[in-house]
XYZ file of C-alpha atoms in Angstrom:
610
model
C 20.490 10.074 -25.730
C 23.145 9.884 -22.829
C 22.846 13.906 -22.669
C 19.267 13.952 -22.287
C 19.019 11.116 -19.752
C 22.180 12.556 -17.711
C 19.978 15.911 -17.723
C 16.920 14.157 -16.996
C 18.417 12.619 -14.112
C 20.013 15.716 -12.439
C 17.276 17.428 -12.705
C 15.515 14.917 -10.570
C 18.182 14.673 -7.965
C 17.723 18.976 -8.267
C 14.433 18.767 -7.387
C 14.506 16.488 -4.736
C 17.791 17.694 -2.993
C 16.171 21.565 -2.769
C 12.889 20.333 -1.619
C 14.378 18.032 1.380
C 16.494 20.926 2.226
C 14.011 23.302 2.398
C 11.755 20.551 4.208
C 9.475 19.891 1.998
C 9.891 15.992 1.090
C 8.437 15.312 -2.394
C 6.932 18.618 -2.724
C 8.327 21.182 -5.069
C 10.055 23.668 -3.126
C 9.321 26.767 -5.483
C 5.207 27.728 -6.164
C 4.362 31.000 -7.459
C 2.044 33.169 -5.886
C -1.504 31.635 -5.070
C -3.262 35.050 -6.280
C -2.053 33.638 -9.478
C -3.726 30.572 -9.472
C -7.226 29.289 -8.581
C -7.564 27.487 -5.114
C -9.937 25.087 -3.999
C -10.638 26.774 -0.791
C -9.362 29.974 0.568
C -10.063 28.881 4.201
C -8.947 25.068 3.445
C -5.537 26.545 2.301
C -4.957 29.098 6.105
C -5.288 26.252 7.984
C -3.196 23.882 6.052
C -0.103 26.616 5.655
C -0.647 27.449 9.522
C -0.394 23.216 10.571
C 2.222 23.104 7.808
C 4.612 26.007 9.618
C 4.006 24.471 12.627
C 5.866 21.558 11.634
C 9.181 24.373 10.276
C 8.523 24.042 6.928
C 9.497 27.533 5.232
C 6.921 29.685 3.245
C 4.262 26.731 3.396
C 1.387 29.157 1.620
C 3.263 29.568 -1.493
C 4.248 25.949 -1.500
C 0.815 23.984 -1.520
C -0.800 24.427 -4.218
C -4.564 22.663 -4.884
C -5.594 22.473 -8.325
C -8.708 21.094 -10.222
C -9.643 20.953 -13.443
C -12.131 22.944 -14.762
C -13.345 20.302 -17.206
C -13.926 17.800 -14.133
C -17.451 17.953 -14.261
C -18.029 17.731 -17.605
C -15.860 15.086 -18.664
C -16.839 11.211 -17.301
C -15.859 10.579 -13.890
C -13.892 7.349 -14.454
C -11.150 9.400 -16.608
C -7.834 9.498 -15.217
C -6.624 12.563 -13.706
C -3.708 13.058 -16.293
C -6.417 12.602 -19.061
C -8.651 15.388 -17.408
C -5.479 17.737 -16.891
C -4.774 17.288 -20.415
C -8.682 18.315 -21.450
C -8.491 21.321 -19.385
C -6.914 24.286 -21.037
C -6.835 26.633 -18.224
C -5.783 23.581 -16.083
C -2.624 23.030 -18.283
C -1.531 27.190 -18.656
C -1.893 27.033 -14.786
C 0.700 24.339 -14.488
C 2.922 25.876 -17.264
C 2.646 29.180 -15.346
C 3.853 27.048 -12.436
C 6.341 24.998 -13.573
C 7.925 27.746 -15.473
C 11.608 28.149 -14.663
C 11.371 26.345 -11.554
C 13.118 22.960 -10.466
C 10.034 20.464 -10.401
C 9.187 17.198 -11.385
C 5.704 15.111 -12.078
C 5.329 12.113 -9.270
C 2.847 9.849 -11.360
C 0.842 6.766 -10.478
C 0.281 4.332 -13.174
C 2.223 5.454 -15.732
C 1.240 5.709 -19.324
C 1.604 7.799 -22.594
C -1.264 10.949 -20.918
C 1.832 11.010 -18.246
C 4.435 11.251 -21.082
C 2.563 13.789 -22.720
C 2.046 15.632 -19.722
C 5.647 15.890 -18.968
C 6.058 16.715 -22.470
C 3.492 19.582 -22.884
C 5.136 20.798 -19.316
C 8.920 20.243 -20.309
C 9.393 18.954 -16.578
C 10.810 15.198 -16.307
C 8.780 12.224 -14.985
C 9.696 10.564 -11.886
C 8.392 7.209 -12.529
C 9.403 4.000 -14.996
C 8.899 4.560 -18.581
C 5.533 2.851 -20.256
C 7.299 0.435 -22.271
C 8.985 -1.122 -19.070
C 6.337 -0.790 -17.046
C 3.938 -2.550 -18.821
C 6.553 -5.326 -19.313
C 7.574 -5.545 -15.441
C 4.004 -4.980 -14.079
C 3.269 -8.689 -15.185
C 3.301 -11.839 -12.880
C 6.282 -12.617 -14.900
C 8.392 -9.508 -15.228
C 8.140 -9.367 -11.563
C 9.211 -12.485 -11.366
C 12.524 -11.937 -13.370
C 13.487 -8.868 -11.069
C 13.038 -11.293 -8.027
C 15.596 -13.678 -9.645
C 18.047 -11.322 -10.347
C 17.923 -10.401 -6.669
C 18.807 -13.336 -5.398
C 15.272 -13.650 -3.359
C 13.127 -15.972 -2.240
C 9.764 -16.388 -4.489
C 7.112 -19.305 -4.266
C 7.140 -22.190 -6.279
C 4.870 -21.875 -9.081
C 5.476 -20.861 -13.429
C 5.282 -17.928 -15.283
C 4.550 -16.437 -19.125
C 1.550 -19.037 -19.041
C -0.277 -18.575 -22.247
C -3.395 -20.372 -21.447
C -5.317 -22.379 -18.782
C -4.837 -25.396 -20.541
C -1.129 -24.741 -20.181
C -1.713 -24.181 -16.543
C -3.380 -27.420 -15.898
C -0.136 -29.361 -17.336
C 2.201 -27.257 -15.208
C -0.158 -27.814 -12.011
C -0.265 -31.468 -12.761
C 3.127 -31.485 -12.405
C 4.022 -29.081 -9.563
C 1.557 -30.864 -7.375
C 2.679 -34.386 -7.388
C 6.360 -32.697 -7.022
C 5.505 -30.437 -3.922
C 3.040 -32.619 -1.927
C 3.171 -30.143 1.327
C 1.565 -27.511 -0.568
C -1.822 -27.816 -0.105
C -3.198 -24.260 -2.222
C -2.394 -22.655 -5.003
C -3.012 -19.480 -6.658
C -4.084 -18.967 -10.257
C -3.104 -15.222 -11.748
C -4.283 -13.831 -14.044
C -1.091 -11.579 -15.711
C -2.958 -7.680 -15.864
C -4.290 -7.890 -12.854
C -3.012 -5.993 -9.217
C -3.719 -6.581 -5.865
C -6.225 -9.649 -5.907
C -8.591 -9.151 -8.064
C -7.542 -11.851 -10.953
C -6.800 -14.595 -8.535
C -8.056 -18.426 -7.807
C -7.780 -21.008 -5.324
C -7.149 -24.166 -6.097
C -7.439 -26.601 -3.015
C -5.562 -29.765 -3.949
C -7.596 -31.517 -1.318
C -10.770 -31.269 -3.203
C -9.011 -33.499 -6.019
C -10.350 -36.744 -5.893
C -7.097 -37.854 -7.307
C -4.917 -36.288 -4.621
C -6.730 -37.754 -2.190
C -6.871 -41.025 -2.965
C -3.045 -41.124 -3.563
C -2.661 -39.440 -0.283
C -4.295 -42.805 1.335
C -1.341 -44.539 -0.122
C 1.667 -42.217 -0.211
C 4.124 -45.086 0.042
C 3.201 -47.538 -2.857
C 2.718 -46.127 -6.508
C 2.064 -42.222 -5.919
C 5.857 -41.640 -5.508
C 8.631 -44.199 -6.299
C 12.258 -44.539 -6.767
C 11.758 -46.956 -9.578
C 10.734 -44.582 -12.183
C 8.766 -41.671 -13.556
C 5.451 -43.866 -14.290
C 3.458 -43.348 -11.366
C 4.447 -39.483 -11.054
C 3.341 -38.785 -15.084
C 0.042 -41.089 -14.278
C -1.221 -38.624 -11.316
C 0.187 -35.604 -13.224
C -2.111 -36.745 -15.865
C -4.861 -37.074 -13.379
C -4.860 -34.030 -11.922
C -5.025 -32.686 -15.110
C -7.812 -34.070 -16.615
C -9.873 -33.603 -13.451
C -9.175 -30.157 -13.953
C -10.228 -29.965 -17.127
C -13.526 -31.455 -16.435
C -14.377 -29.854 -13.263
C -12.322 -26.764 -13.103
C -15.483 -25.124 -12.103
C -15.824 -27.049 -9.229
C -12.927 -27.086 -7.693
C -11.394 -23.835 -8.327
C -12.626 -21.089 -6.597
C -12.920 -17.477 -8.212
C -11.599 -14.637 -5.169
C -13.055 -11.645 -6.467
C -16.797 -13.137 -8.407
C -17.827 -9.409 -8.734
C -14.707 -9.206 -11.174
C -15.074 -12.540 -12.522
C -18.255 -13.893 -12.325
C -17.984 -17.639 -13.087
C -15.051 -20.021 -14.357
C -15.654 -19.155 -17.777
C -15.324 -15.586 -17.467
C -11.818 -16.124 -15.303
C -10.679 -18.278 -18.309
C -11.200 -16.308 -21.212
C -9.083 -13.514 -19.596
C -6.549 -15.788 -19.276
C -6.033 -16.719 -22.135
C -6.509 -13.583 -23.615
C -3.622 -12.085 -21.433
C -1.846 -14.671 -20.050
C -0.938 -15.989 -16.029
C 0.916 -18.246 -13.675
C 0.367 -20.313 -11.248
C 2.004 -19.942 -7.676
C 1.992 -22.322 -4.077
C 0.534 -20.221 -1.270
C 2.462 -20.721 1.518
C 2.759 -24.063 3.310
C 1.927 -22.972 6.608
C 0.909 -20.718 9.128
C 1.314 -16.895 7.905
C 1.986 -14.664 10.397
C 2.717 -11.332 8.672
C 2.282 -9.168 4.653
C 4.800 -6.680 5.261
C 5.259 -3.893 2.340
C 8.738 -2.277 2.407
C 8.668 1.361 0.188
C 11.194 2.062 -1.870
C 12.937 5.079 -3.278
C 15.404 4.247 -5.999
C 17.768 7.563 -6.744
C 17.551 8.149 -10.595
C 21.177 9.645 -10.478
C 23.130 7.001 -8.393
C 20.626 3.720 -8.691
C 20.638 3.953 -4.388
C 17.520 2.105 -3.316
C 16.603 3.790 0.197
C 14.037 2.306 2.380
C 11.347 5.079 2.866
C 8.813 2.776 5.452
C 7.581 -0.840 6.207
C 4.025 -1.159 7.151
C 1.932 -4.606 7.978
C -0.946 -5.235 5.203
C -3.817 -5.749 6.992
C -6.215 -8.360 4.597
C -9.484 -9.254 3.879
C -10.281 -13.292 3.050
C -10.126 -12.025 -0.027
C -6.809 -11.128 -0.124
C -7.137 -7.574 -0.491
C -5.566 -4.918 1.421
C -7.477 -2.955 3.547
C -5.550 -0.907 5.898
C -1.884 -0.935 7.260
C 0.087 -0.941 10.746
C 3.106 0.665 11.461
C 5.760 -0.309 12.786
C 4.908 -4.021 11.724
C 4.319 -6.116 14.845
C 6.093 -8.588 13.210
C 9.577 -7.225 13.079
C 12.394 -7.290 15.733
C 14.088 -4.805 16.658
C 16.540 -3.527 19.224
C 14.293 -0.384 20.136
C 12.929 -0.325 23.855
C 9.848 0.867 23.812
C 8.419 -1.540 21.103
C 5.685 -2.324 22.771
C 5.443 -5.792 20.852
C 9.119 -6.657 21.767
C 8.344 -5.802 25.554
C 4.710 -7.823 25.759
C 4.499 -11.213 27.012
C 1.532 -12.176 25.233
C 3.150 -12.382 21.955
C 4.055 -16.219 21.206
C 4.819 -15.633 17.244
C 8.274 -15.234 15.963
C 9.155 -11.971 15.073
C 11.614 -11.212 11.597
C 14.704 -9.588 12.307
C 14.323 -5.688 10.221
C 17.817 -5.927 8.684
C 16.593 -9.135 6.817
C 13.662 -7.330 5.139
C 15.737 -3.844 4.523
C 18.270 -5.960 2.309
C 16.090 -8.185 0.708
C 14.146 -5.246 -0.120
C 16.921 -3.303 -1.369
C 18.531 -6.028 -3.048
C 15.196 -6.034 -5.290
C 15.201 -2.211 -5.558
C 18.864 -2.698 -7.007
C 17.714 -5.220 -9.497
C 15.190 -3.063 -10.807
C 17.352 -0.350 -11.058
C 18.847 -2.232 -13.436
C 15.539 -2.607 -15.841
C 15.661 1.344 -15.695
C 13.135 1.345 -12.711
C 13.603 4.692 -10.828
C 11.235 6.613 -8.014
C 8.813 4.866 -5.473
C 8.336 1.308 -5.689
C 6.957 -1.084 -2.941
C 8.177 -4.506 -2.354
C 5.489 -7.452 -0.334
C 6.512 -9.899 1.460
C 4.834 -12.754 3.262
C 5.893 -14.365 6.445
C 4.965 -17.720 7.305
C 6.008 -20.745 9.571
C 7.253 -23.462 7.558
C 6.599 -27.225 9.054
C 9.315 -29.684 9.112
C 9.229 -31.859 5.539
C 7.960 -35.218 6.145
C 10.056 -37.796 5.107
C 7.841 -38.621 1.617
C 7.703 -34.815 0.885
C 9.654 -32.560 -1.725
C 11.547 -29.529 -0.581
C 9.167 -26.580 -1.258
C 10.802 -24.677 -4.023
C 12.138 -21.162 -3.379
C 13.552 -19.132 -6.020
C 17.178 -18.616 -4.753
C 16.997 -20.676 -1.866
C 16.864 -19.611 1.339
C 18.388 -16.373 1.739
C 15.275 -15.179 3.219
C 15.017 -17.726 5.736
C 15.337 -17.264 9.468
C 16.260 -20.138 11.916
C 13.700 -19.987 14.972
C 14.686 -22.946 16.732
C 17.710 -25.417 16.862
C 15.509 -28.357 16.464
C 15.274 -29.766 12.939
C 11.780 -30.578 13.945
C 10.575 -27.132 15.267
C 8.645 -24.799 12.264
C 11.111 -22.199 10.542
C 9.991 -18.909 9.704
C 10.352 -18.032 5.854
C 9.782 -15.362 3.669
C 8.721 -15.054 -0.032
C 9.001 -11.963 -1.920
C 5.581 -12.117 -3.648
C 4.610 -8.966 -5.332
C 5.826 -5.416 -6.559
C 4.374 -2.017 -7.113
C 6.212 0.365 -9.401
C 4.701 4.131 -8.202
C 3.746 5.599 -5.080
C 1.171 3.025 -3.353
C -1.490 4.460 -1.187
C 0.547 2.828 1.948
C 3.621 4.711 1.421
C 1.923 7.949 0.629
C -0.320 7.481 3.758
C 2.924 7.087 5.847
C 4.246 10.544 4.268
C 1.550 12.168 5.745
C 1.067 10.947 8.642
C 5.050 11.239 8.992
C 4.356 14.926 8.206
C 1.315 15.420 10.770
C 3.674 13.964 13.402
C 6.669 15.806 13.163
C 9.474 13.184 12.275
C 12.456 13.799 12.809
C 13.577 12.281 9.516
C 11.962 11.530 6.164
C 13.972 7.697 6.569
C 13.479 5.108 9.063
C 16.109 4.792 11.209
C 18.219 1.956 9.562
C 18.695 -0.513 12.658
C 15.165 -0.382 13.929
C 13.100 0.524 10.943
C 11.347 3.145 13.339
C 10.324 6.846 12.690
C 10.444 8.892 15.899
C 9.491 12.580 16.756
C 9.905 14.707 19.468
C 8.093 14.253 22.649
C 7.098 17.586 24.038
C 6.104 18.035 27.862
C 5.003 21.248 29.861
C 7.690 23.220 31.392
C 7.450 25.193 34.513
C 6.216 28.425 32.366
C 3.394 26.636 30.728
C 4.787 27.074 27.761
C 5.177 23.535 25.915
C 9.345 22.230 25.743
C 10.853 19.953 23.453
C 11.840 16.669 25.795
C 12.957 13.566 23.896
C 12.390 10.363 25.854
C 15.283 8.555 24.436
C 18.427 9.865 22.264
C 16.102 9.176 18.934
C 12.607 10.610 20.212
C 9.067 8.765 20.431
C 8.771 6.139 18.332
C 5.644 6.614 15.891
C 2.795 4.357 15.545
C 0.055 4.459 13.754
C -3.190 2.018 12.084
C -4.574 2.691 9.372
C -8.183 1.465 8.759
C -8.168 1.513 5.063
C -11.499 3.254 3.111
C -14.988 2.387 5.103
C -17.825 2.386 2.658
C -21.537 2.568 3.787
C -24.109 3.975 1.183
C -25.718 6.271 3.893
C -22.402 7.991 4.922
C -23.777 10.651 3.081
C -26.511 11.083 5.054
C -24.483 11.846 7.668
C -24.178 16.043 8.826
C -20.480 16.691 7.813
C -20.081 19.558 11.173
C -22.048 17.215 14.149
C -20.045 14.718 13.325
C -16.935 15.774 13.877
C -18.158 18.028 16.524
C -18.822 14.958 18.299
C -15.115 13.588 17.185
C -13.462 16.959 18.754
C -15.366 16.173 21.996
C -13.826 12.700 22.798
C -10.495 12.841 23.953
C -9.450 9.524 22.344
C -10.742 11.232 18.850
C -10.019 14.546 18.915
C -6.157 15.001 17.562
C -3.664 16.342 19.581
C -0.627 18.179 17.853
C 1.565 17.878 21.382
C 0.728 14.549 22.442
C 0.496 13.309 18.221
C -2.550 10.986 19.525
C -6.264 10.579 18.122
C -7.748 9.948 14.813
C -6.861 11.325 11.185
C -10.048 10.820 8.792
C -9.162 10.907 4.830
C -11.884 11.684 2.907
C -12.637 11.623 -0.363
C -13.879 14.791 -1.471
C -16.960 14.659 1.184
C -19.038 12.687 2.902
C -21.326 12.383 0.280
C -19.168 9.493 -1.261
C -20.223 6.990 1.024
C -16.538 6.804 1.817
C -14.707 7.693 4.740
C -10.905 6.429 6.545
C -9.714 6.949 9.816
C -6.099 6.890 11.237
C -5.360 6.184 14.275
C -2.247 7.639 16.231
C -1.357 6.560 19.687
C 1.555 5.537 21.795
C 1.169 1.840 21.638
C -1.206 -0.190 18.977
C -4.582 -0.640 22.141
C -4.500 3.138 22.299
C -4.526 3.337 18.134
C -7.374 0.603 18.278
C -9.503 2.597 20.940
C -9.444 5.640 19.115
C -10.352 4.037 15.844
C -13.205 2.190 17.773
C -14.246 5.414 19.172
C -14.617 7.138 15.758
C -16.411 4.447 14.308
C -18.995 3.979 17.412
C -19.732 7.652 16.798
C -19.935 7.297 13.281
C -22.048 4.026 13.278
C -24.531 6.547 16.306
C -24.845 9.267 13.399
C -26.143 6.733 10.890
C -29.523 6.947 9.997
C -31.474 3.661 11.538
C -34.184 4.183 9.064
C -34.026 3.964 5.554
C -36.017 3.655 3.280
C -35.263 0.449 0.960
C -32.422 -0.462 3.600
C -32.976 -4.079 3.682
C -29.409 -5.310 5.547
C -28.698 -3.191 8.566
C -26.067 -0.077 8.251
C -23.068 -2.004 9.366
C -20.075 -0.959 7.618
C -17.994 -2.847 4.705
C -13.964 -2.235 4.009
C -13.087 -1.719 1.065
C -9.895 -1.164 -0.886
C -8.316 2.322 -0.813
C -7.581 2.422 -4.635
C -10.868 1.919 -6.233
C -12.680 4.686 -4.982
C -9.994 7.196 -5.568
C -9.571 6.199 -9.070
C -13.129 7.441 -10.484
C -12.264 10.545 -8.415
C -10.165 13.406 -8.948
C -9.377 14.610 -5.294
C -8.572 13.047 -2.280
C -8.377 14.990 0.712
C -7.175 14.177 4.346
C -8.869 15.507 7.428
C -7.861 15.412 10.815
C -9.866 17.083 14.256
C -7.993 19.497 16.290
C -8.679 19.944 20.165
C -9.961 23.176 21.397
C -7.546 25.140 22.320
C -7.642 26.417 26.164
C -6.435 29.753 26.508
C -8.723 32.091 23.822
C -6.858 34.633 22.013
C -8.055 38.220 21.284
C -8.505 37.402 17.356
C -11.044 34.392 18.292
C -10.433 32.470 14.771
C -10.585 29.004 15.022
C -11.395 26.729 12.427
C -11.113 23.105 14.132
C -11.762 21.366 10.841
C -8.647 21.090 8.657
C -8.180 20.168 5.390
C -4.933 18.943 3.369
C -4.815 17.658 0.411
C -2.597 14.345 0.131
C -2.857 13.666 -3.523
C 0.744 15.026 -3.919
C 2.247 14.085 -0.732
């Protein structure tokens, strides 16, 4: 066992070490010949190996490789990809034709026993966490146990619930204890993102408020334990007989009513957690890369969640406006309108890594993602508890002298073992850009690239406006789903995009708008990226693309009762009932015409594997 998993690893650190030295990031640095293989798109794959040489990476069109199976069709469109590989036979000799001899390596999402037997059929290892532990560790309370052993910050709340009842008795209790919290969160254990949470607002407890009226007599005493077991016991049986009431259900297309939410709760399991007791100010996601070989965690980005009420990511902003740094140019460092404290980037790089270490130590290796939440924590009144924080405040970060003044705080709240849409995202656009390195730079948390100016000749020169480069910033606007995107002519549109300036992508200036599509325009689905110098110009361009988008929309449809406004949704669930996901970005015309006259302004990359 120690020779296979010593193999196993080196082949890994192989892999990776001759792709980043070749330039290629997570990308296999070795592809056979394309006229061996089957292509989505001849013209889809010039364009991307021209952008992709632009940016010095060597031999790019017998590097990228796009492959679909032939089965997709036939086979039912909610089927994992792995599962649809594995059904395709001339899919899986491609792959072995591939792979064959060659340093590579699979870079899996969720990972479960297709992905094992992939990487078995393949003989190729598996950069990702083994089923077994990642089932175990994907739960409220396996993450919980890696946050421990790091030593971080975690709200108050219990884990390995087994049933609501259970979770009544432990709220009962954790209220009365922690009066200053005013929400908290019900969990359901299976669940990511959102989708299997509740609200519990302890001001909608007729109990809690009428101890509230009279904090100072029998709600909380010093002469024994009666008068805290009474309103435990209170709470508990209001719950009980008006759960339905007074807990409210985040996601009701998920869960439809209280019964629903309960059954899968006890089925599975949950916990119960505070939401923070204040005002949050910030959701950053650090992304990880844990080395299999030496255990390393190295911090690959940190982007700002952007939420909907519902708790659901929609889209991310990078660099988070949140974070201090020593860099110059940040424009939120140098603006005078921002009143909120900012977090200091070294205390999120080694919280985050401390975690990465910890789960290192579960046999976690490859991408992970760590969230945070940043919040301004009121002074305790004098009847309150201390909040509980799992290993006290190492995360927290003194904004003021005054024992009175709010402190900013941080909770390590969630973890995502694989490559998260976020992180990928930040690959590519990384790539796009031209960064200088694959890594943030580790005292600002910034990725820069070189800025290029015109020299005297005309001929664009490589000028860096500091000693590091620009620094990069980007928004990303998350999936926009309207059910008469479709409708929508795929070449006028982004015609129209490559005739605004704030739209139309520049490679020299890296500003304007990346759209990620999935497959077409036909899904109803579409996501925009915008790249500017400072976070207004991002915003305008984004605005821009979606005023043209929203002119382009049909105003009459038939059976279109509510307007053609668009709705966010989340990136993943699209993308999971589909098999490709492809990235498209608007080039401007180019002035000077050359002799051979081809110009295809449209190009398309695909960022499944990026």
């Amino acid at each position: 066992d120690q020779e296979v998993l010593q193999h196993y690893t080196s082949s890994l650190v192989a892999a990776r070490d001759l792709s980043n030295e070749e330039g290629g990031g997570d990308m296999s640095a070795h592809v056979p010949n394309e006229n061996d293989i089957t292509t989505t798109s001849q013209s889809s794959s010039s364009t991307t190996t021209g952008k992709l040489g632009q940016r010095g990476w060597s031999s790019p069109a017998s590097r990228l490789v796009v492959l679909v199976p032939e089965n997709a069709r036939r086979l039912p469109p909610n089927l994992p990809l792995t599962s649809m590989v594995l059904l395709s036979t001339k899919m899986m000799r491609c792959l072995a034709n591939l792979v064959r001899g060659k340093v590579a390596y699979i870079v899996p999402g969720e990972v479960g026993l297709d992905e094992l037997q992939l990487a078995s059929k393949l003989n190729i290892p598996l950069l990702g966490v083994e089923p077994g532990i990642a089932a175990a560790l994907a739960t409220k309370g396996g993450q919980r146990s890696i946050f421990e052993t790091a030593d971080a910050a975690t709200p108050v709340g219990a884990h390995n619930l087994r049933s609501v009842r259970e979770a009544f008795l432990v709220i009962g209790r954790l209220i009365v204890e922690y009066r200053d919290i005013s929400r908290w969160i019900f969990k359901i254990d299976t669940e990511t993102g959102s989708r299997g949470h509740a609200v519990l607002d302890v001001q909608r407890l007729a109990c809690y408020v009428s101890s509230s009226n009279n904090l100072t007599n029998a709600t909380i005493t010093s002469n024994g334990s009666g008068g805290v077991l009474l309103t435990a016991e209170a709470v508990t049986r209001e719950l009980a007989e008006l759960a339905p009431k007074k807990i409210k259900i985040i996601h009701p297309e998920a869960y439809p009513d209280w019964i629903s939410f309960m059954n899968m709760f006890d089925s599975v399991g949950g916990s119960v957690e505070a939401y923070p007791p204040g005002k949050v100010i910030a959701s950053p996601t650090v992304n990880l890369f844990i080395d299999p070989h030496t255990g390393i965690p190295d911090v690959c980005s940190v982007v700002e969640n952007v939420h909907s009420p519902s708790l659901t990511v929609l889209g991310h902003v990078y660099p988070p406006p949140c974070l201090l740094n020593n860099d110059t140019s940040n424009e939120v460092a140098s603006s005078s309108s921002s009143s909120l404290p900012r977090v200091p980037y070294h205390v999120l790089r080694d919280a985050a890594i401390a975690i990465g270490a910890s789960a290192y130590r579960r046999r976690v290796i490859g991408y992970c993602s760590v969230d945070f939440v940043v919040f301004l924590k009121p002074p305790a009144a004098p009847h309150t508890a201390t909040t509980g924080e799992g290993a006290a405040g190492g995360l927290g970060v003194s904004t003021s002298t005054s024992s009175s003044a709010p402190r900013l705080r941080i909770w390590a709240v969630d973890i995502d073992l694989r490559l998260t849409d976020g992180a990928c995202m930040h690959k590519y656009v990384s790539c796009i850009a031209g960064c200088t390195s694959p890594s943030p730079d580790p005292t600002t948390g910034l990725s820069y690239y070189p800025k290029y100016t015109p020299s005297a000749g005309g001929v664009n020169k490589k000028v860096s406006i500091s000693s590091r480069g620009a620094a990069l910033r980007y928004i990303y606007s998350g999936l926009l789903h309207h059910p008469y995107i479709g409708a929508v002519r795929h070449t006028a549109y982004f015609n129209k995009c490559r005739q605004r300036s704030s739209v139309a992508y520049s490679i020299q200036d890296r500003t304007g708008v990346i759209f990620h599509l999935v497959d077409s325009l036909l899904r109803g689905c579409i996501g925009m990226v915008g790249v500017g110098p400072t976070y207004s110009a991002c915003i305008d361009s984004l605005a821009d693309a979606l005023q043209i988008l929203q002119s382009d929309l049909p105003s009459h449809v038939d059976g279109a009762s509510e307007g053609s406004n668009l709705s966010l949704i989340h990136i993943s669930e699209p993308t999971r009932l589909l098999s490709i996901s492809y990235a498209v970005f608007c080039l401007k015309k180019k002035k000077k015409i050359t002799k051979d006259k081809t110009s295809t302004h449209t190009h398309i990359i695909d960022i499944t594997n990026i």
